[in-house]
Structures are given as C-alpha cells and as structure tokens.
Short mmCIF file of C-alpha atoms in Angstrom, two decimals:
data_model
loop_
_atom_site.label_atom_id
_atom_site.label_comp_id
_atom_site.label_asym_id
_atom_site.label_seq_id
_atom_site.Cartn_x
_atom_site.Cartn_y
_atom_site.Cartn_z
CA MET A 1 0.00 0.00 0.00
CA ILE A 2 2.69 2.46 1.00
CA LEU A 3 4.94 1.15 -1.74
CA THR A 4 2.14 1.58 -4.29
CA THR A 5 1.63 5.16 -3.19
CA LEU A 6 5.34 5.78 -3.33
CA ILE A 7 5.82 4.44 -6.84
CA LEU A 8 2.71 6.02 -8.33
CA GLY A 9 3.57 9.25 -6.55
CA LEU A 10 7.06 9.26 -8.01
CA VAL A 11 5.69 8.72 -11.50
CA LEU A 12 3.20 11.57 -11.17
CA GLY A 13 5.75 13.73 -9.41
CA SER A 14 8.27 13.40 -12.23
CA THR A 15 5.72 14.84 -14.67
CA TYR A 16 5.00 17.68 -12.28
CA ALA A 17 8.69 18.36 -11.88
CA LEU A 18 9.13 18.64 -15.64
CA LEU A 19 6.05 20.86 -15.83
CA ALA A 20 7.47 23.17 -13.19
CA LEU A 21 10.93 23.26 -14.76
CA GLY A 22 9.51 24.83 -17.89
CA LEU A 23 7.63 27.50 -15.96
CA THR A 24 10.61 28.32 -13.79
CA LEU A 25 12.81 28.68 -16.89
CA GLN A 26 10.33 31.05 -18.50
CA TYR A 27 10.01 33.15 -15.38
CA GLY A 28 13.61 32.90 -14.22
CA ILE A 29 15.33 33.62 -17.51
CA ALA A 30 12.81 35.45 -19.69
CA ARG A 31 11.10 37.21 -16.73
CA ILE A 32 7.72 36.28 -18.22
CA MET A 33 5.06 35.08 -15.79
CA ASN A 34 3.22 32.88 -18.25
CA LEU A 35 -0.41 32.29 -17.22
CA ALA A 36 -1.03 30.45 -20.49
CA TYR A 37 1.55 27.85 -19.49
CA GLY A 38 -1.03 25.13 -18.81
CA GLU A 39 -2.63 25.76 -22.20
CA LEU A 40 0.75 25.18 -23.83
CA THR A 41 0.90 21.92 -21.88
CA LEU A 42 -2.50 20.99 -23.29
CA VAL A 43 -1.33 21.79 -26.81
CA GLY A 44 1.33 19.13 -26.30
CA ALA A 45 -1.24 16.70 -24.93
CA PHE A 46 -3.73 17.21 -27.78
CA VAL A 47 -1.06 17.06 -30.47
CA LEU A 48 0.17 13.76 -29.09
CA VAL A 49 -3.35 12.34 -29.10
CA ALA A 50 -4.03 13.67 -32.60
CA VAL A 51 -0.91 12.22 -34.20
CA PHE A 52 -1.46 8.95 -32.35
CA GLN A 53 -5.10 8.63 -33.42
CA GLN A 54 -4.96 10.18 -36.89
CA LEU A 55 -1.50 9.19 -38.10
CA GLY A 56 -0.98 6.13 -35.95
CA LEU A 57 2.37 7.51 -34.83
CA SER A 58 3.88 5.95 -31.74
CA PRO A 59 3.76 8.40 -28.82
CA LEU A 60 7.49 7.97 -28.34
CA ILE A 61 8.26 9.07 -31.89
CA ALA A 62 5.64 11.80 -31.59
CA MET A 63 7.46 13.06 -28.52
CA ILE A 64 10.67 13.52 -30.49
CA LEU A 65 8.74 15.71 -32.94
CA ILE A 66 6.71 17.55 -30.31
CA ALA A 67 9.70 18.80 -28.32
CA PRO A 68 11.33 20.85 -31.13
CA ALA A 69 7.90 21.98 -32.34
CA GLY A 70 7.25 23.31 -28.85
CA TYR A 71 10.59 25.10 -28.89
CA ALA A 72 9.66 26.74 -32.20
CA LEU A 73 6.22 27.71 -30.88
CA GLY A 74 7.80 29.31 -27.83
CA TRP A 75 10.38 31.08 -29.97
CA PHE A 76 7.69 32.71 -32.11
CA LEU A 77 5.49 33.51 -29.12
CA TYR A 78 8.40 35.31 -27.47
CA GLN A 79 9.44 37.15 -30.59
CA GLY A 80 5.93 38.16 -31.61
CA MET A 81 4.21 38.75 -28.30
CA MET A 82 6.68 39.06 -25.42
CA ARG A 83 9.50 40.95 -27.09
CA PRO A 84 7.41 44.14 -27.59
CA LEU A 85 6.49 44.02 -23.88
CA VAL A 86 10.12 43.55 -22.86
CA LYS A 87 11.20 46.37 -25.13
CA ARG A 88 8.93 48.96 -23.60
CA SER A 89 9.36 47.87 -20.00
CA GLY A 90 12.06 49.79 -18.27
CA ALA A 91 11.79 48.47 -14.75
CA ARG A 92 11.17 44.85 -13.96
CA GLY A 93 7.81 45.33 -12.23
CA ARG A 94 6.20 46.63 -15.39
CA LEU A 95 7.16 43.56 -17.41
CA GLU A 96 5.68 41.28 -14.77
CA VAL A 97 2.32 43.03 -14.83
CA ASP A 98 2.28 43.31 -18.62
CA SER A 99 3.25 39.68 -19.15
CA ILE A 100 0.60 38.47 -16.71
CA LEU A 101 -2.08 40.43 -18.55
CA ALA A 102 -0.86 39.42 -22.00
CA THR A 103 -0.54 35.72 -21.18
CA PHE A 104 -3.94 35.81 -19.46
CA GLY A 105 -5.31 36.81 -22.85
CA LEU A 106 -3.24 34.15 -24.57
CA LEU A 107 -4.72 31.56 -22.20
CA PHE A 108 -8.23 32.11 -23.56
CA LEU A 109 -7.00 32.37 -27.13
CA ILE A 110 -5.31 28.96 -26.98
CA GLN A 111 -8.19 27.48 -25.01
CA GLY A 112 -10.64 28.70 -27.64
CA ILE A 113 -8.60 27.16 -30.42
CA LEU A 114 -8.35 23.86 -28.54
CA LEU A 115 -12.12 23.82 -27.88
CA MET A 116 -12.79 24.53 -31.53
CA LEU A 117 -10.45 21.81 -32.77
CA PHE A 118 -10.97 19.10 -30.18
CA GLY A 119 -14.21 19.91 -28.38
CA ALA A 120 -14.85 20.06 -24.65
CA ASN A 121 -14.95 16.32 -24.01
CA PHE A 122 -12.48 14.42 -21.91
CA THR A 123 -9.78 12.93 -24.07
CA SER A 124 -7.58 9.95 -23.48
CA ILE A 125 -5.74 7.32 -25.44
CA SER A 126 -5.08 3.74 -24.62
CA TYR A 127 -1.44 3.14 -25.17
CA LEU A 128 0.52 0.37 -23.51
CA ASP A 129 -1.79 0.36 -20.53
CA ARG A 130 -0.90 -3.11 -19.38
CA GLY A 131 0.56 -3.48 -15.95
CA VAL A 132 4.19 -4.06 -15.22
CA ASN A 133 5.47 -5.39 -11.97
CA VAL A 134 7.69 -2.88 -10.16
CA LEU A 135 8.85 -4.14 -6.76
CA GLY A 136 5.64 -6.07 -6.43
CA VAL A 137 3.44 -3.14 -7.46
CA SER A 138 1.59 -3.22 -10.74
CA VAL A 139 2.24 0.00 -12.65
CA ALA A 140 0.89 0.73 -16.13
CA LEU A 141 3.64 0.64 -18.74
CA ASN A 142 2.55 4.01 -20.17
CA ARG A 143 3.15 5.62 -16.80
CA LEU A 144 6.60 4.11 -16.64
CA ILE A 145 7.43 5.43 -20.10
CA ALA A 146 6.17 8.88 -19.14
CA PHE A 147 8.30 8.65 -16.01
CA GLY A 148 11.34 7.75 -18.11
CA ILE A 149 10.76 10.67 -20.47
CA CYS A 150 10.49 13.12 -17.58
CA VAL A 151 13.57 11.77 -15.82
CA VAL A 152 15.64 11.90 -19.02
CA ALA A 153 14.43 15.35 -20.11
CA GLY A 154 14.59 16.88 -16.64
CA GLY A 155 17.92 15.25 -15.80
CA ALA A 156 19.50 16.35 -19.08
CA LEU A 157 18.35 19.91 -18.49
CA VAL A 158 19.63 20.03 -14.93
CA LEU A 159 23.00 18.65 -16.03
CA ALA A 160 23.23 21.08 -18.93
CA LEU A 161 22.43 24.02 -16.68
CA ALA A 162 25.02 22.98 -14.10
CA LYS A 163 27.85 21.80 -16.32
CA THR A 164 27.88 23.51 -19.72
CA ARG A 165 28.86 26.97 -20.92
CA TRP A 166 25.32 27.34 -22.23
CA GLY A 167 23.97 26.56 -18.76
CA LEU A 168 26.31 29.05 -17.15
CA ILE A 169 25.05 31.77 -19.51
CA MET A 170 21.44 30.86 -18.68
CA ARG A 171 22.13 31.04 -14.94
CA ALA A 172 24.01 34.30 -15.29
CA VAL A 173 21.07 35.93 -17.08
CA ALA A 174 18.60 34.48 -14.57
CA LEU A 175 20.55 35.83 -11.60
CA THR A 176 21.95 39.16 -12.79
CA PRO A 177 20.67 40.20 -16.22
CA GLY A 178 22.13 43.68 -15.79
CA SER A 179 25.70 42.37 -15.76
CA ALA A 180 25.26 40.02 -18.71
CA PRO A 181 26.05 42.50 -21.53
CA LEU A 182 29.40 43.21 -19.85
CA VAL A 183 30.59 39.74 -20.75
CA GLY A 184 29.10 39.87 -24.23
CA ILE A 185 25.84 38.06 -23.50
CA ASP A 186 22.88 39.11 -25.64
CA VAL A 187 20.16 39.08 -22.97
CA ASN A 188 17.36 39.20 -25.52
CA LYS A 189 18.63 36.13 -27.30
CA VAL A 190 19.05 34.21 -24.04
CA ALA A 191 15.58 35.25 -22.83
CA ARG A 192 14.09 34.00 -26.10
CA GLN A 193 15.94 30.70 -25.72
CA GLY A 194 14.75 30.37 -22.13
CA PHE A 195 11.15 31.03 -23.07
CA ALA A 196 11.31 28.65 -26.04
CA LEU A 197 12.92 25.93 -23.95
CA GLY A 198 10.27 26.42 -21.27
CA THR A 199 7.59 25.97 -23.91
CA ALA A 200 9.29 22.81 -25.15
CA LEU A 201 9.22 21.42 -21.60
CA ALA A 202 5.54 22.39 -21.27
CA VAL A 203 4.51 20.48 -24.37
CA VAL A 204 6.68 17.47 -23.50
CA ALA A 205 5.17 17.36 -20.02
CA GLY A 206 1.69 17.68 -21.57
CA ALA A 207 2.36 14.93 -24.07
CA SER A 208 3.62 12.61 -21.36
CA ILE A 209 0.52 13.34 -19.26
CA ALA A 210 -1.62 12.47 -22.28
CA MET A 211 -0.01 9.03 -22.38
CA TYR A 212 -1.67 7.94 -19.17
CA GLN A 213 -4.22 10.49 -18.00
CA THR A 214 -7.57 11.84 -19.10
CA PHE A 215 -7.71 15.55 -19.82
CA SER A 216 -9.92 18.19 -21.46
CA ALA A 217 -9.41 21.51 -23.21
CA THR A 218 -10.33 23.46 -20.09
CA ASP A 219 -7.78 21.80 -17.81
CA GLY A 220 -5.01 24.23 -18.60
CA VAL A 221 -5.48 26.36 -15.54
CA VAL A 222 -4.99 23.33 -13.29
CA PHE A 223 -1.62 22.65 -14.88
CA THR A 224 -0.62 26.30 -14.63
CA MET A 225 -1.58 26.42 -10.98
CA LYS A 226 0.20 23.18 -10.14
CA ALA A 227 3.35 24.29 -11.92
CA LEU A 228 3.13 27.62 -10.13
CA VAL A 229 2.66 25.95 -6.75
CA ILE A 230 5.72 23.78 -7.35
CA VAL A 231 7.82 26.70 -8.57
CA ILE A 232 6.97 28.74 -5.50
CA MET A 233 7.49 25.76 -3.20
CA GLY A 234 10.90 25.09 -4.75
CA GLY A 235 11.90 28.72 -4.77
CA VAL A 236 11.43 30.88 -7.88
CA GLY A 237 14.17 30.19 -10.42
CA ASN A 238 15.54 27.30 -8.37
CA VAL A 239 15.80 24.33 -10.72
CA LYS A 240 16.69 21.75 -8.10
CA GLY A 241 13.97 23.09 -5.83
CA ALA A 242 11.42 22.67 -8.62
CA LEU A 243 12.49 19.06 -9.14
CA VAL A 244 12.22 18.16 -5.47
CA ALA A 245 8.98 20.08 -4.93
CA GLY A 246 7.46 18.52 -8.05
CA ILE A 247 8.15 15.01 -6.84
CA ALA A 248 6.95 15.93 -3.35
CA LEU A 249 3.67 17.20 -4.76
CA GLY A 250 3.21 14.03 -6.81
CA LEU A 251 3.74 11.93 -3.69
CA LEU A 252 1.39 14.10 -1.65
CA GLU A 253 -1.40 13.97 -4.22
CA THR A 254 -1.11 10.24 -4.61
CA PHE A 255 -1.11 9.78 -0.86
CA VAL A 256 -4.19 11.99 -0.37
CA ALA A 257 -5.99 10.26 -3.24
CA THR A 258 -5.36 6.75 -1.94
CA ALA A 259 -5.48 7.33 1.82
CA ILE A 260 -8.14 10.00 2.14
CA ASP A 261 -10.21 10.87 -0.90
CA PRO A 262 -9.34 11.39 -4.59
CA GLY A 263 -11.54 14.49 -4.64
CA LEU A 264 -9.27 16.20 -2.14
CA THR A 265 -6.05 16.20 -4.17
CA LEU A 266 -6.47 19.70 -5.51
CA ALA A 267 -7.49 20.99 -2.10
CA ALA A 268 -4.39 19.39 -0.57
CA THR A 269 -2.20 20.98 -3.23
CA PHE A 270 -3.49 24.42 -2.45
CA ALA A 271 -3.37 23.89 1.29
CA ILE A 272 0.36 23.18 0.95
CA PHE A 273 0.67 26.17 -1.37
CA LEU A 274 -0.90 28.49 1.17
CA VAL A 275 1.28 27.17 3.96
CA VAL A 276 4.43 27.71 1.90
CA LEU A 277 3.30 31.13 0.72
CA LEU A 278 2.55 32.28 4.25
CA TRP A 279 5.52 30.82 6.10
CA ARG A 280 8.25 30.29 3.55
CA PRO A 281 7.59 32.69 0.65
CA GLN A 282 11.21 32.25 -0.49
CA GLY A 283 10.46 28.57 -1.12
CA LEU A 284 11.33 25.45 0.85
CA PHE A 285 14.96 25.64 -0.25
CA GLY A 286 15.38 29.39 -0.51
CA ALA A 287 17.91 31.08 1.71
CA ARG A 288 17.15 34.73 2.60
CA MET B 1 42.60 53.89 -31.00
CA LEU B 2 39.66 55.47 -29.19
CA GLU B 3 38.26 58.87 -30.13
CA VAL B 4 35.46 60.60 -28.28
CA GLU B 5 34.23 63.82 -29.89
CA ASN B 6 31.79 66.38 -28.49
CA LEU B 7 30.01 63.84 -26.31
CA THR B 8 26.99 65.04 -24.36
CA VAL B 9 25.23 62.77 -21.87
CA ALA B 10 22.04 63.91 -20.17
CA TYR B 11 19.65 62.27 -17.75
CA GLY B 12 16.37 64.07 -18.27
CA LYS B 13 17.19 67.75 -17.91
CA HIS B 14 20.37 67.14 -15.97
CA ILE B 15 23.39 67.35 -18.24
CA ALA B 16 25.98 64.98 -16.80
CA LEU B 17 28.57 65.51 -19.46
CA ASP B 18 28.78 68.50 -21.76
CA ASN B 19 30.56 68.36 -25.10
CA ALA B 20 33.52 66.28 -23.97
CA SER B 21 36.28 65.06 -26.26
CA ILE B 22 39.07 62.67 -25.39
CA SER B 23 41.55 60.61 -27.34
CA VAL B 24 43.29 57.41 -26.30
CA GLN B 25 46.32 55.95 -28.09
CA ALA B 26 47.06 52.23 -28.14
CA GLY B 27 49.14 51.12 -25.18
CA GLN B 28 48.39 54.28 -23.21
CA MET B 29 46.93 54.51 -19.76
CA VAL B 30 44.57 57.45 -19.70
CA ALA B 31 43.13 58.73 -16.44
CA ILE B 32 39.96 60.77 -16.10
CA LEU B 33 40.03 62.58 -12.79
CA GLY B 34 37.32 64.54 -11.10
CA ALA B 35 35.18 64.84 -8.02
CA ASN B 36 32.04 62.87 -7.28
CA GLY B 37 29.32 63.69 -9.82
CA ALA B 38 31.67 65.49 -12.19
CA GLY B 39 30.55 63.33 -15.12
CA LYS B 40 33.45 60.90 -15.25
CA SER B 41 31.28 57.81 -15.02
CA SER B 42 28.92 59.11 -17.68
CA LEU B 43 31.86 59.46 -20.02
CA LEU B 44 33.07 55.93 -19.35
CA GLY B 45 29.53 54.56 -19.33
CA ALA B 46 28.90 56.00 -22.79
CA ILE B 47 32.08 54.38 -24.13
CA GLY B 48 31.16 51.09 -22.47
CA GLY B 49 27.60 51.10 -23.84
CA ARG B 50 25.88 51.63 -20.50
CA ALA B 51 24.75 55.23 -21.05
CA ARG B 52 23.15 56.58 -24.22
CA PRO B 53 24.62 59.96 -25.18
CA GLN B 54 22.44 62.80 -26.52
CA SER B 55 25.00 63.71 -29.12
CA GLY B 56 28.59 63.17 -30.09
CA VAL B 57 30.76 60.55 -31.66
CA ILE B 58 32.65 57.59 -30.19
CA ARG B 59 35.00 55.87 -32.59
CA TYR B 60 37.02 52.78 -31.80
CA ASN B 61 39.59 51.78 -34.42
CA GLY B 62 37.59 53.89 -36.87
CA GLN B 63 34.27 52.19 -36.08
CA SER B 64 31.38 54.02 -34.43
CA LEU B 65 30.47 52.46 -31.08
CA LEU B 66 27.17 54.28 -30.73
CA ASP B 67 25.43 52.04 -33.27
CA MET B 68 26.60 48.96 -31.43
CA PRO B 69 24.53 47.10 -28.78
CA ALA B 70 26.37 46.88 -25.46
CA HIS B 71 26.89 43.11 -25.62
CA LYS B 72 28.86 43.41 -28.87
CA LEU B 73 31.59 45.55 -27.31
CA ALA B 74 33.30 42.63 -25.59
CA GLU B 75 33.70 40.91 -28.94
CA HIS B 76 35.49 44.01 -30.22
CA GLY B 77 38.00 43.88 -27.39
CA ILE B 78 36.44 46.49 -25.13
CA ALA B 79 36.09 45.42 -21.49
CA LEU B 80 34.27 47.59 -18.97
CA VAL B 81 34.52 47.28 -15.22
CA PRO B 82 31.58 49.50 -14.28
CA GLU B 83 30.83 51.42 -11.16
CA GLY B 84 29.40 48.89 -8.70
CA ARG B 85 31.57 46.23 -10.40
CA GLY B 86 28.80 44.45 -12.34
CA ILE B 87 29.81 40.96 -11.27
CA PHE B 88 27.42 38.02 -10.85
CA PRO B 89 27.11 37.89 -7.05
CA GLY B 90 25.15 34.64 -7.07
CA LEU B 91 27.80 32.70 -8.99
CA SER B 92 31.17 31.41 -7.86
CA VAL B 93 34.43 33.24 -8.48
CA GLU B 94 35.44 30.74 -11.12
CA GLU B 95 32.05 30.94 -12.85
CA ASN B 96 32.35 34.72 -12.95
CA LEU B 97 35.77 34.43 -14.55
CA ARG B 98 34.61 31.81 -17.02
CA LEU B 99 31.75 34.07 -18.04
CA GLY B 100 34.36 36.69 -18.87
CA ALA B 101 35.74 34.38 -21.53
CA ILE B 102 32.43 34.07 -23.41
CA PRO B 103 33.37 36.34 -26.33
CA LYS B 104 34.78 34.30 -29.21
CA ARG B 105 38.02 36.26 -29.16
CA ALA B 106 38.64 35.01 -25.61
CA ARG B 107 37.79 31.33 -25.92
CA GLU B 108 40.94 29.93 -27.42
CA GLY B 109 43.42 31.08 -24.78
CA ALA B 110 40.94 30.99 -21.90
CA THR B 111 42.87 28.43 -19.84
CA GLU B 112 46.09 30.45 -20.06
CA THR B 113 44.27 33.69 -19.30
CA LEU B 114 42.67 32.11 -16.24
CA ALA B 115 46.11 31.10 -14.99
CA GLU B 116 47.32 34.67 -15.56
CA VAL B 117 44.38 36.13 -13.65
CA PHE B 118 45.00 33.73 -10.75
CA ASN B 119 48.64 34.73 -10.86
CA LEU B 120 47.66 38.39 -10.69
CA PHE B 121 45.12 37.83 -7.89
CA PRO B 122 46.23 34.76 -5.92
CA LYS B 123 43.30 35.30 -3.57
CA LEU B 124 40.89 34.46 -6.40
CA ALA B 125 42.65 31.14 -6.96
CA GLU B 126 42.29 30.28 -3.29
CA ARG B 127 38.61 31.21 -3.32
CA ARG B 128 37.63 30.01 -6.77
CA GLY B 129 34.65 28.09 -5.43
CA GLN B 130 33.32 30.87 -3.21
CA ILE B 131 30.09 32.65 -4.17
CA ALA B 132 31.30 36.05 -5.35
CA GLY B 133 28.61 38.00 -3.51
CA THR B 134 29.89 36.75 -0.15
CA MET B 135 33.35 38.26 -0.67
CA SER B 136 34.67 41.59 0.56
CA GLY B 137 34.44 44.67 -1.65
CA GLY B 138 38.10 44.48 -2.58
CA GLU B 139 37.87 40.83 -3.54
CA GLN B 140 34.77 41.53 -5.61
CA GLN B 141 36.70 44.28 -7.38
CA MET B 142 39.39 41.72 -8.17
CA VAL B 143 36.72 39.40 -9.57
CA ALA B 144 35.44 42.24 -11.75
CA ILE B 145 38.88 43.17 -13.05
CA GLY B 146 39.83 39.51 -13.49
CA ARG B 147 36.65 38.86 -15.41
CA ALA B 148 37.34 41.83 -17.69
CA LEU B 149 40.83 40.46 -18.38
CA MET B 150 39.33 37.06 -19.22
CA SER B 151 37.71 38.57 -22.32
CA ASN B 152 41.17 39.08 -23.84
CA PRO B 153 40.55 42.82 -24.24
CA GLU B 154 42.48 45.40 -26.22
CA ILE B 155 41.23 48.17 -24.00
CA LEU B 156 40.19 48.05 -20.37
CA LEU B 157 37.74 50.64 -19.04
CA LEU B 158 37.82 50.96 -15.25
CA ASP B 159 35.23 52.96 -13.37
CA GLU B 160 36.49 53.90 -9.91
CA PRO B 161 38.12 50.60 -8.99
CA SER B 162 39.10 52.00 -5.57
CA LEU B 163 35.63 53.24 -4.61
CA GLY B 164 34.63 52.22 -1.11
CA LEU B 165 37.72 50.10 -0.50
CA ALA B 166 39.99 50.22 2.53
CA PRO B 167 43.34 51.95 1.86
CA ILE B 168 45.30 48.71 2.09
CA VAL B 169 43.00 47.06 -0.45
CA VAL B 170 43.26 50.11 -2.73
CA LYS B 171 47.00 49.57 -2.68
CA GLU B 172 46.53 45.96 -3.69
CA VAL B 173 44.22 46.88 -6.56
CA PHE B 174 46.60 49.55 -7.83
CA SER B 175 49.57 47.20 -7.64
CA ALA B 176 47.60 44.77 -9.81
CA LEU B 177 46.85 47.60 -12.24
CA THR B 178 50.57 48.34 -12.43
CA ARG B 179 51.20 44.77 -13.51
CA ILE B 180 48.27 44.79 -15.98
CA ARG B 181 49.60 48.00 -17.47
CA ALA B 182 53.08 46.47 -17.81
CA LYS B 183 51.56 43.92 -20.23
CA GLY B 184 50.84 46.74 -22.65
CA LEU B 185 47.05 46.77 -22.33
CA THR B 186 45.39 50.09 -23.16
CA ILE B 187 43.59 51.38 -20.07
CA VAL B 188 41.11 54.16 -19.44
CA ILE B 189 40.57 54.71 -15.74
CA VAL B 190 38.11 56.98 -13.99
CA GLU B 191 39.13 57.80 -10.43
CA GLN B 192 38.70 60.07 -7.46
CA ASN B 193 41.92 58.74 -6.00
CA ALA B 194 44.04 61.19 -8.01
CA ARG B 195 47.39 60.57 -6.38
CA ALA B 196 47.59 56.82 -6.98
CA THR B 197 46.18 57.19 -10.48
CA LEU B 198 48.58 59.97 -11.50
CA ALA B 199 51.48 57.78 -10.48
CA LEU B 200 50.39 55.19 -13.08
CA ALA B 201 48.81 57.11 -15.96
CA ASP B 202 50.42 58.46 -19.12
CA TYR B 203 47.84 61.07 -19.94
CA VAL B 204 45.18 62.78 -17.83
CA TYR B 205 41.89 64.52 -18.43
CA LEU B 206 40.39 66.64 -15.66
CA VAL B 207 36.61 66.77 -15.40
CA GLU B 208 34.68 69.35 -13.41
CA VAL B 209 30.88 69.73 -13.40
CA GLY B 210 30.37 67.94 -16.69
CA ARG B 211 33.16 69.62 -18.62
CA ILE B 212 36.70 68.70 -19.43
CA THR B 213 38.68 71.54 -17.87
CA GLY B 214 42.19 70.38 -18.51
CA SER B 215 44.37 67.68 -19.96
CA GLY B 216 48.00 66.80 -20.41
CA PRO B 217 50.69 64.23 -19.76
CA ALA B 218 50.54 62.92 -16.20
CA GLU B 219 53.96 64.41 -15.37
CA GLU B 220 52.77 67.93 -16.22
CA ILE B 221 49.47 67.58 -14.45
CA LYS B 222 51.18 66.33 -11.33
CA SER B 223 53.38 69.42 -11.08
CA ASN B 224 50.61 71.91 -11.90
CA PRO B 225 49.85 73.89 -8.70
CA SER B 226 46.17 74.59 -9.49
CA VAL B 227 45.58 70.90 -10.14
CA GLU B 228 47.38 70.13 -6.94
CA ARG B 229 44.86 72.26 -5.07
CA ALA B 230 41.72 71.00 -6.79
CA PHE B 231 42.49 67.31 -7.20
CA LEU B 232 45.21 66.34 -4.80
CA GLY B 233 44.37 68.52 -1.81
CA GLY B 234 41.55 68.19 0.64
CA ALA B 235 38.92 69.62 -1.70
CA VAL B 236 38.05 66.23 -3.18
CA ALA B 237 34.76 64.78 -2.02
CA PRO B 238 35.19 61.94 0.48
CA VAL B 239 35.38 58.46 -0.95
CA ASN B 240 32.26 56.35 -0.58
CA ALA B 241 30.11 59.39 0.22
#
C-alpha cells in the first residue's frame, strides 16, 4: 500500500517536476510570468493524441517531434508577443504586470482554439496500458514510459544548466541580467531561448501526461496552478527546488488520493501552497 | 585607438557631461580625474555602452560604437569594469571568470588567461569556489577586473576601482593595475583617488561639473599647482560618500 503510493507518486511527481521546470525557466530567464503555461501543456497533450489517433504515430516518436515543435512555438510567441512588452518595460515590475495580462489573454485564445479543434470532451488514449510489476506493485507501462521521459528530459536539463557553458550563460542571465552584456551576452537572445525551452518542456510534459491520464481543453489552468505551486514551493528560479517540490507534490497527491479521498487532491495541493506562501515565501529551499 | 568627440550625456534635464572630447592611443593609460558627480562615469559609461549619449561621436579603431549594442563591445576587445563592479554575485568566483571568456576572441586562450588572472590575484585562486557575492568589496573588485581580463581585451575601461575600498585594499588593486599596465594593455581609468592614479597614468583629463577643464601628460598635471589644489588637496569629495 505504501509502496504503491510511493511508486505512483514518483511517476506523477516526475511529470509535475518537468512541468514546473519549464515555468521556472520562463520566469527565471525570460522574466515572463506565463499564465497560459497550462494551455501550452494541453497543446502538447492534444497534439500527441491527434498524431497517435490520426496518423498512428507511436507516442514515443511523436514526442521527439513535439519537443522541437514546442521550442519553435515558444520562440515565435516570445518574438511576436513578449519581445514588444520587454522592449517597452524599463523596470522589472512593469514587465511582470504586462506579461501576466498578455498571457492571461493568450490563455483564452489557446483554449478557444483547442475547444474549436478538439471539443470540450475528456480525451484519453489507450497506449501500452498493461501493468508491469515494479517491486511487487503493478504499474501501467505508459506511466513508466512517461516517467522515463520526464527523468531523461529533466535530468538532461539540470546537467546542462550545471555543467555547460550554455547553462552558465542561462544562470548568469537568470541571476543578474544587468551584468550580462558586460561579458558579451545578448540578454534578448538568451531570454528568447529560455522562453522557447520552457515551452518545449511544457509540451513534453503535456504529451507525457496524455499518455496515461484523461484531460480536457479546459484543464489548462490546473496545470498552470500546479506548476506555479511547485515553482513557488521550490523557490522561484531554483531548478533543483522545482524538481524536489514537483516530486513531493506528486507523492502528496497520490497519498491523499489513496489514503483520504481522490476528490481532495487539488485541495491538498493548495493547502500546501498556502502554507508555503505564508511561512516560507522564499520557497522550501530558498535562503534569505 | 579610441576617439570621443563632443560627447553630451544627459539624464532628463540634468546634463551629466557637456561636449567632452578625449583621445586614447594604443598602449596608453589614460586617467579621467574629477570629483564625485563630475561626469566621469557618464563618459566611461557612454564608451562602455551603459549610457546613451544625446550627441557626439565615439570611434574605436575607426568604427562608431554608438550604433553597437552593449553586448557586442566585448567581442570588439572592449572590457568595462563598471561602477558597482557588475559581477554576478550569485555565482562562484570561477564561474564569474569563465563568463568573462564568453566572447569568441577570448575562448581559445581561456585556460592560459585564467592562470594569468589567478597569478595576478592569488586570492581568487584560493577562493575560486566561493560565491562572489559573499566576498569583501576588494575581492569583488578583483573578480570584476579579473573577469574583464578574461575577455582578452584590447582596451580596459575601469570605473572607480578604488571606490569604497579600505586603503590597504586600494594599494593591492593599484599594484595589480601596475602589472596589468606592464603587459601593454590600453587602459582608461576613472578615479577620485588622483594621487595613486597619477602615479600610473600616461595622460590625464580633468573633469569638473560635466566639462573637461584640462588635460595633459601625467607628469605635467602632477606638477601643476592649481591641479594640486583641486584634485590632490583636501577639496576632493570623500570616498564612498
């Protein structure tokens, strides 16, 4: 029972961690608080379902196509919609307000398009949903594959951020954008990359959710809120914090669903969120 | 190498720098001296791409710098150590230095340059893993200068490297500058600490309330009695005011 909760919680938590990584990249590097983040996640989910059902493409191959497509989508969104906001914002506070308003609009735009294309019904696919024995617990294979994708994508990103020159540039811009031009860093280019990469993570997380979970075109806000909760719990811009908080939230939700009541998962999430916001606004791992 | 002609920098209605012209030859160390708020930093900031001038021309090896975004300057061999140092306080000393070597011109010899910087500032080698923001002001200044050197610059722009530092640390910074200068790097330095700067510089510009009021070889300026009174006496505003 406990082992079941633990394993299922880890699987769910890995998806949440990936989801939160994308949001924290967008906010930390591009300084865009993206309220349409969950809708971008849904775009990934719906595209995966569509190519699986219409083209018969294996979700794993679809994933390889969805990730760069998400990067491109994010790139154009930043260039077309965010860049003008960044350009006219002198101080940082203005960009935050503007980006919240703009992405709030984007949320309904994407949601409308999704409703038009896919309708308001719950969507799911059946893909490799036979059980596999993990330490005596039966776990659906599709969940395990989604888990693998999240671990690989999230792990690769964390390594790249910590170890490569590219990662160092990303961290430098996230921490002290004002100093970046002094060492020849084009902050606009890096912000665009950060936003695009965040979008790629959003669609990959969405596509992996679609492999094992039912969802609908109006679920975006739930994903946004969960990602936001995790980001704040982990400390804004803190990649490792987002990973740990994401997995913790997955464990918590699974525990609440199995031990108390499935209907209470969202309530539990927000209870934790409130506690963190009130007592540790710098995040569980933040210093200050 | 560097020509500044009729440069005017204004912040709103306040004119920080009025019609200033300076010229820097390759291999020279040029000092810009003046009191707090005289417009020295605006002059250096405009050259380093941090302040947008109202009017004027800045040419570097014949190329106009005013059309160039700030992040391109490093690639052209211009390294600025701004007022307030402009380091990355959340990153380690070594990460700060490695960021200095991002421009393509700096990448090839980066390992050797890093060794040189550690040689120049042994303290940075000892503390390479320390988060830069937790260091003392003098050490942070060393990080900033070291990082600028990492970009393999042709010209080093220094904005008040001694500001807010204890006298013994100022000495350390200036002794490092002496060694940097001995390598033949072109340097433009803005300072309130006139005495130490005059001992190092080849050529000096004096700035008072936004205007260049005098210039000449450092030897001449040093022996000029009116300069003595205005810049070397007690009339200079206190450091770190």
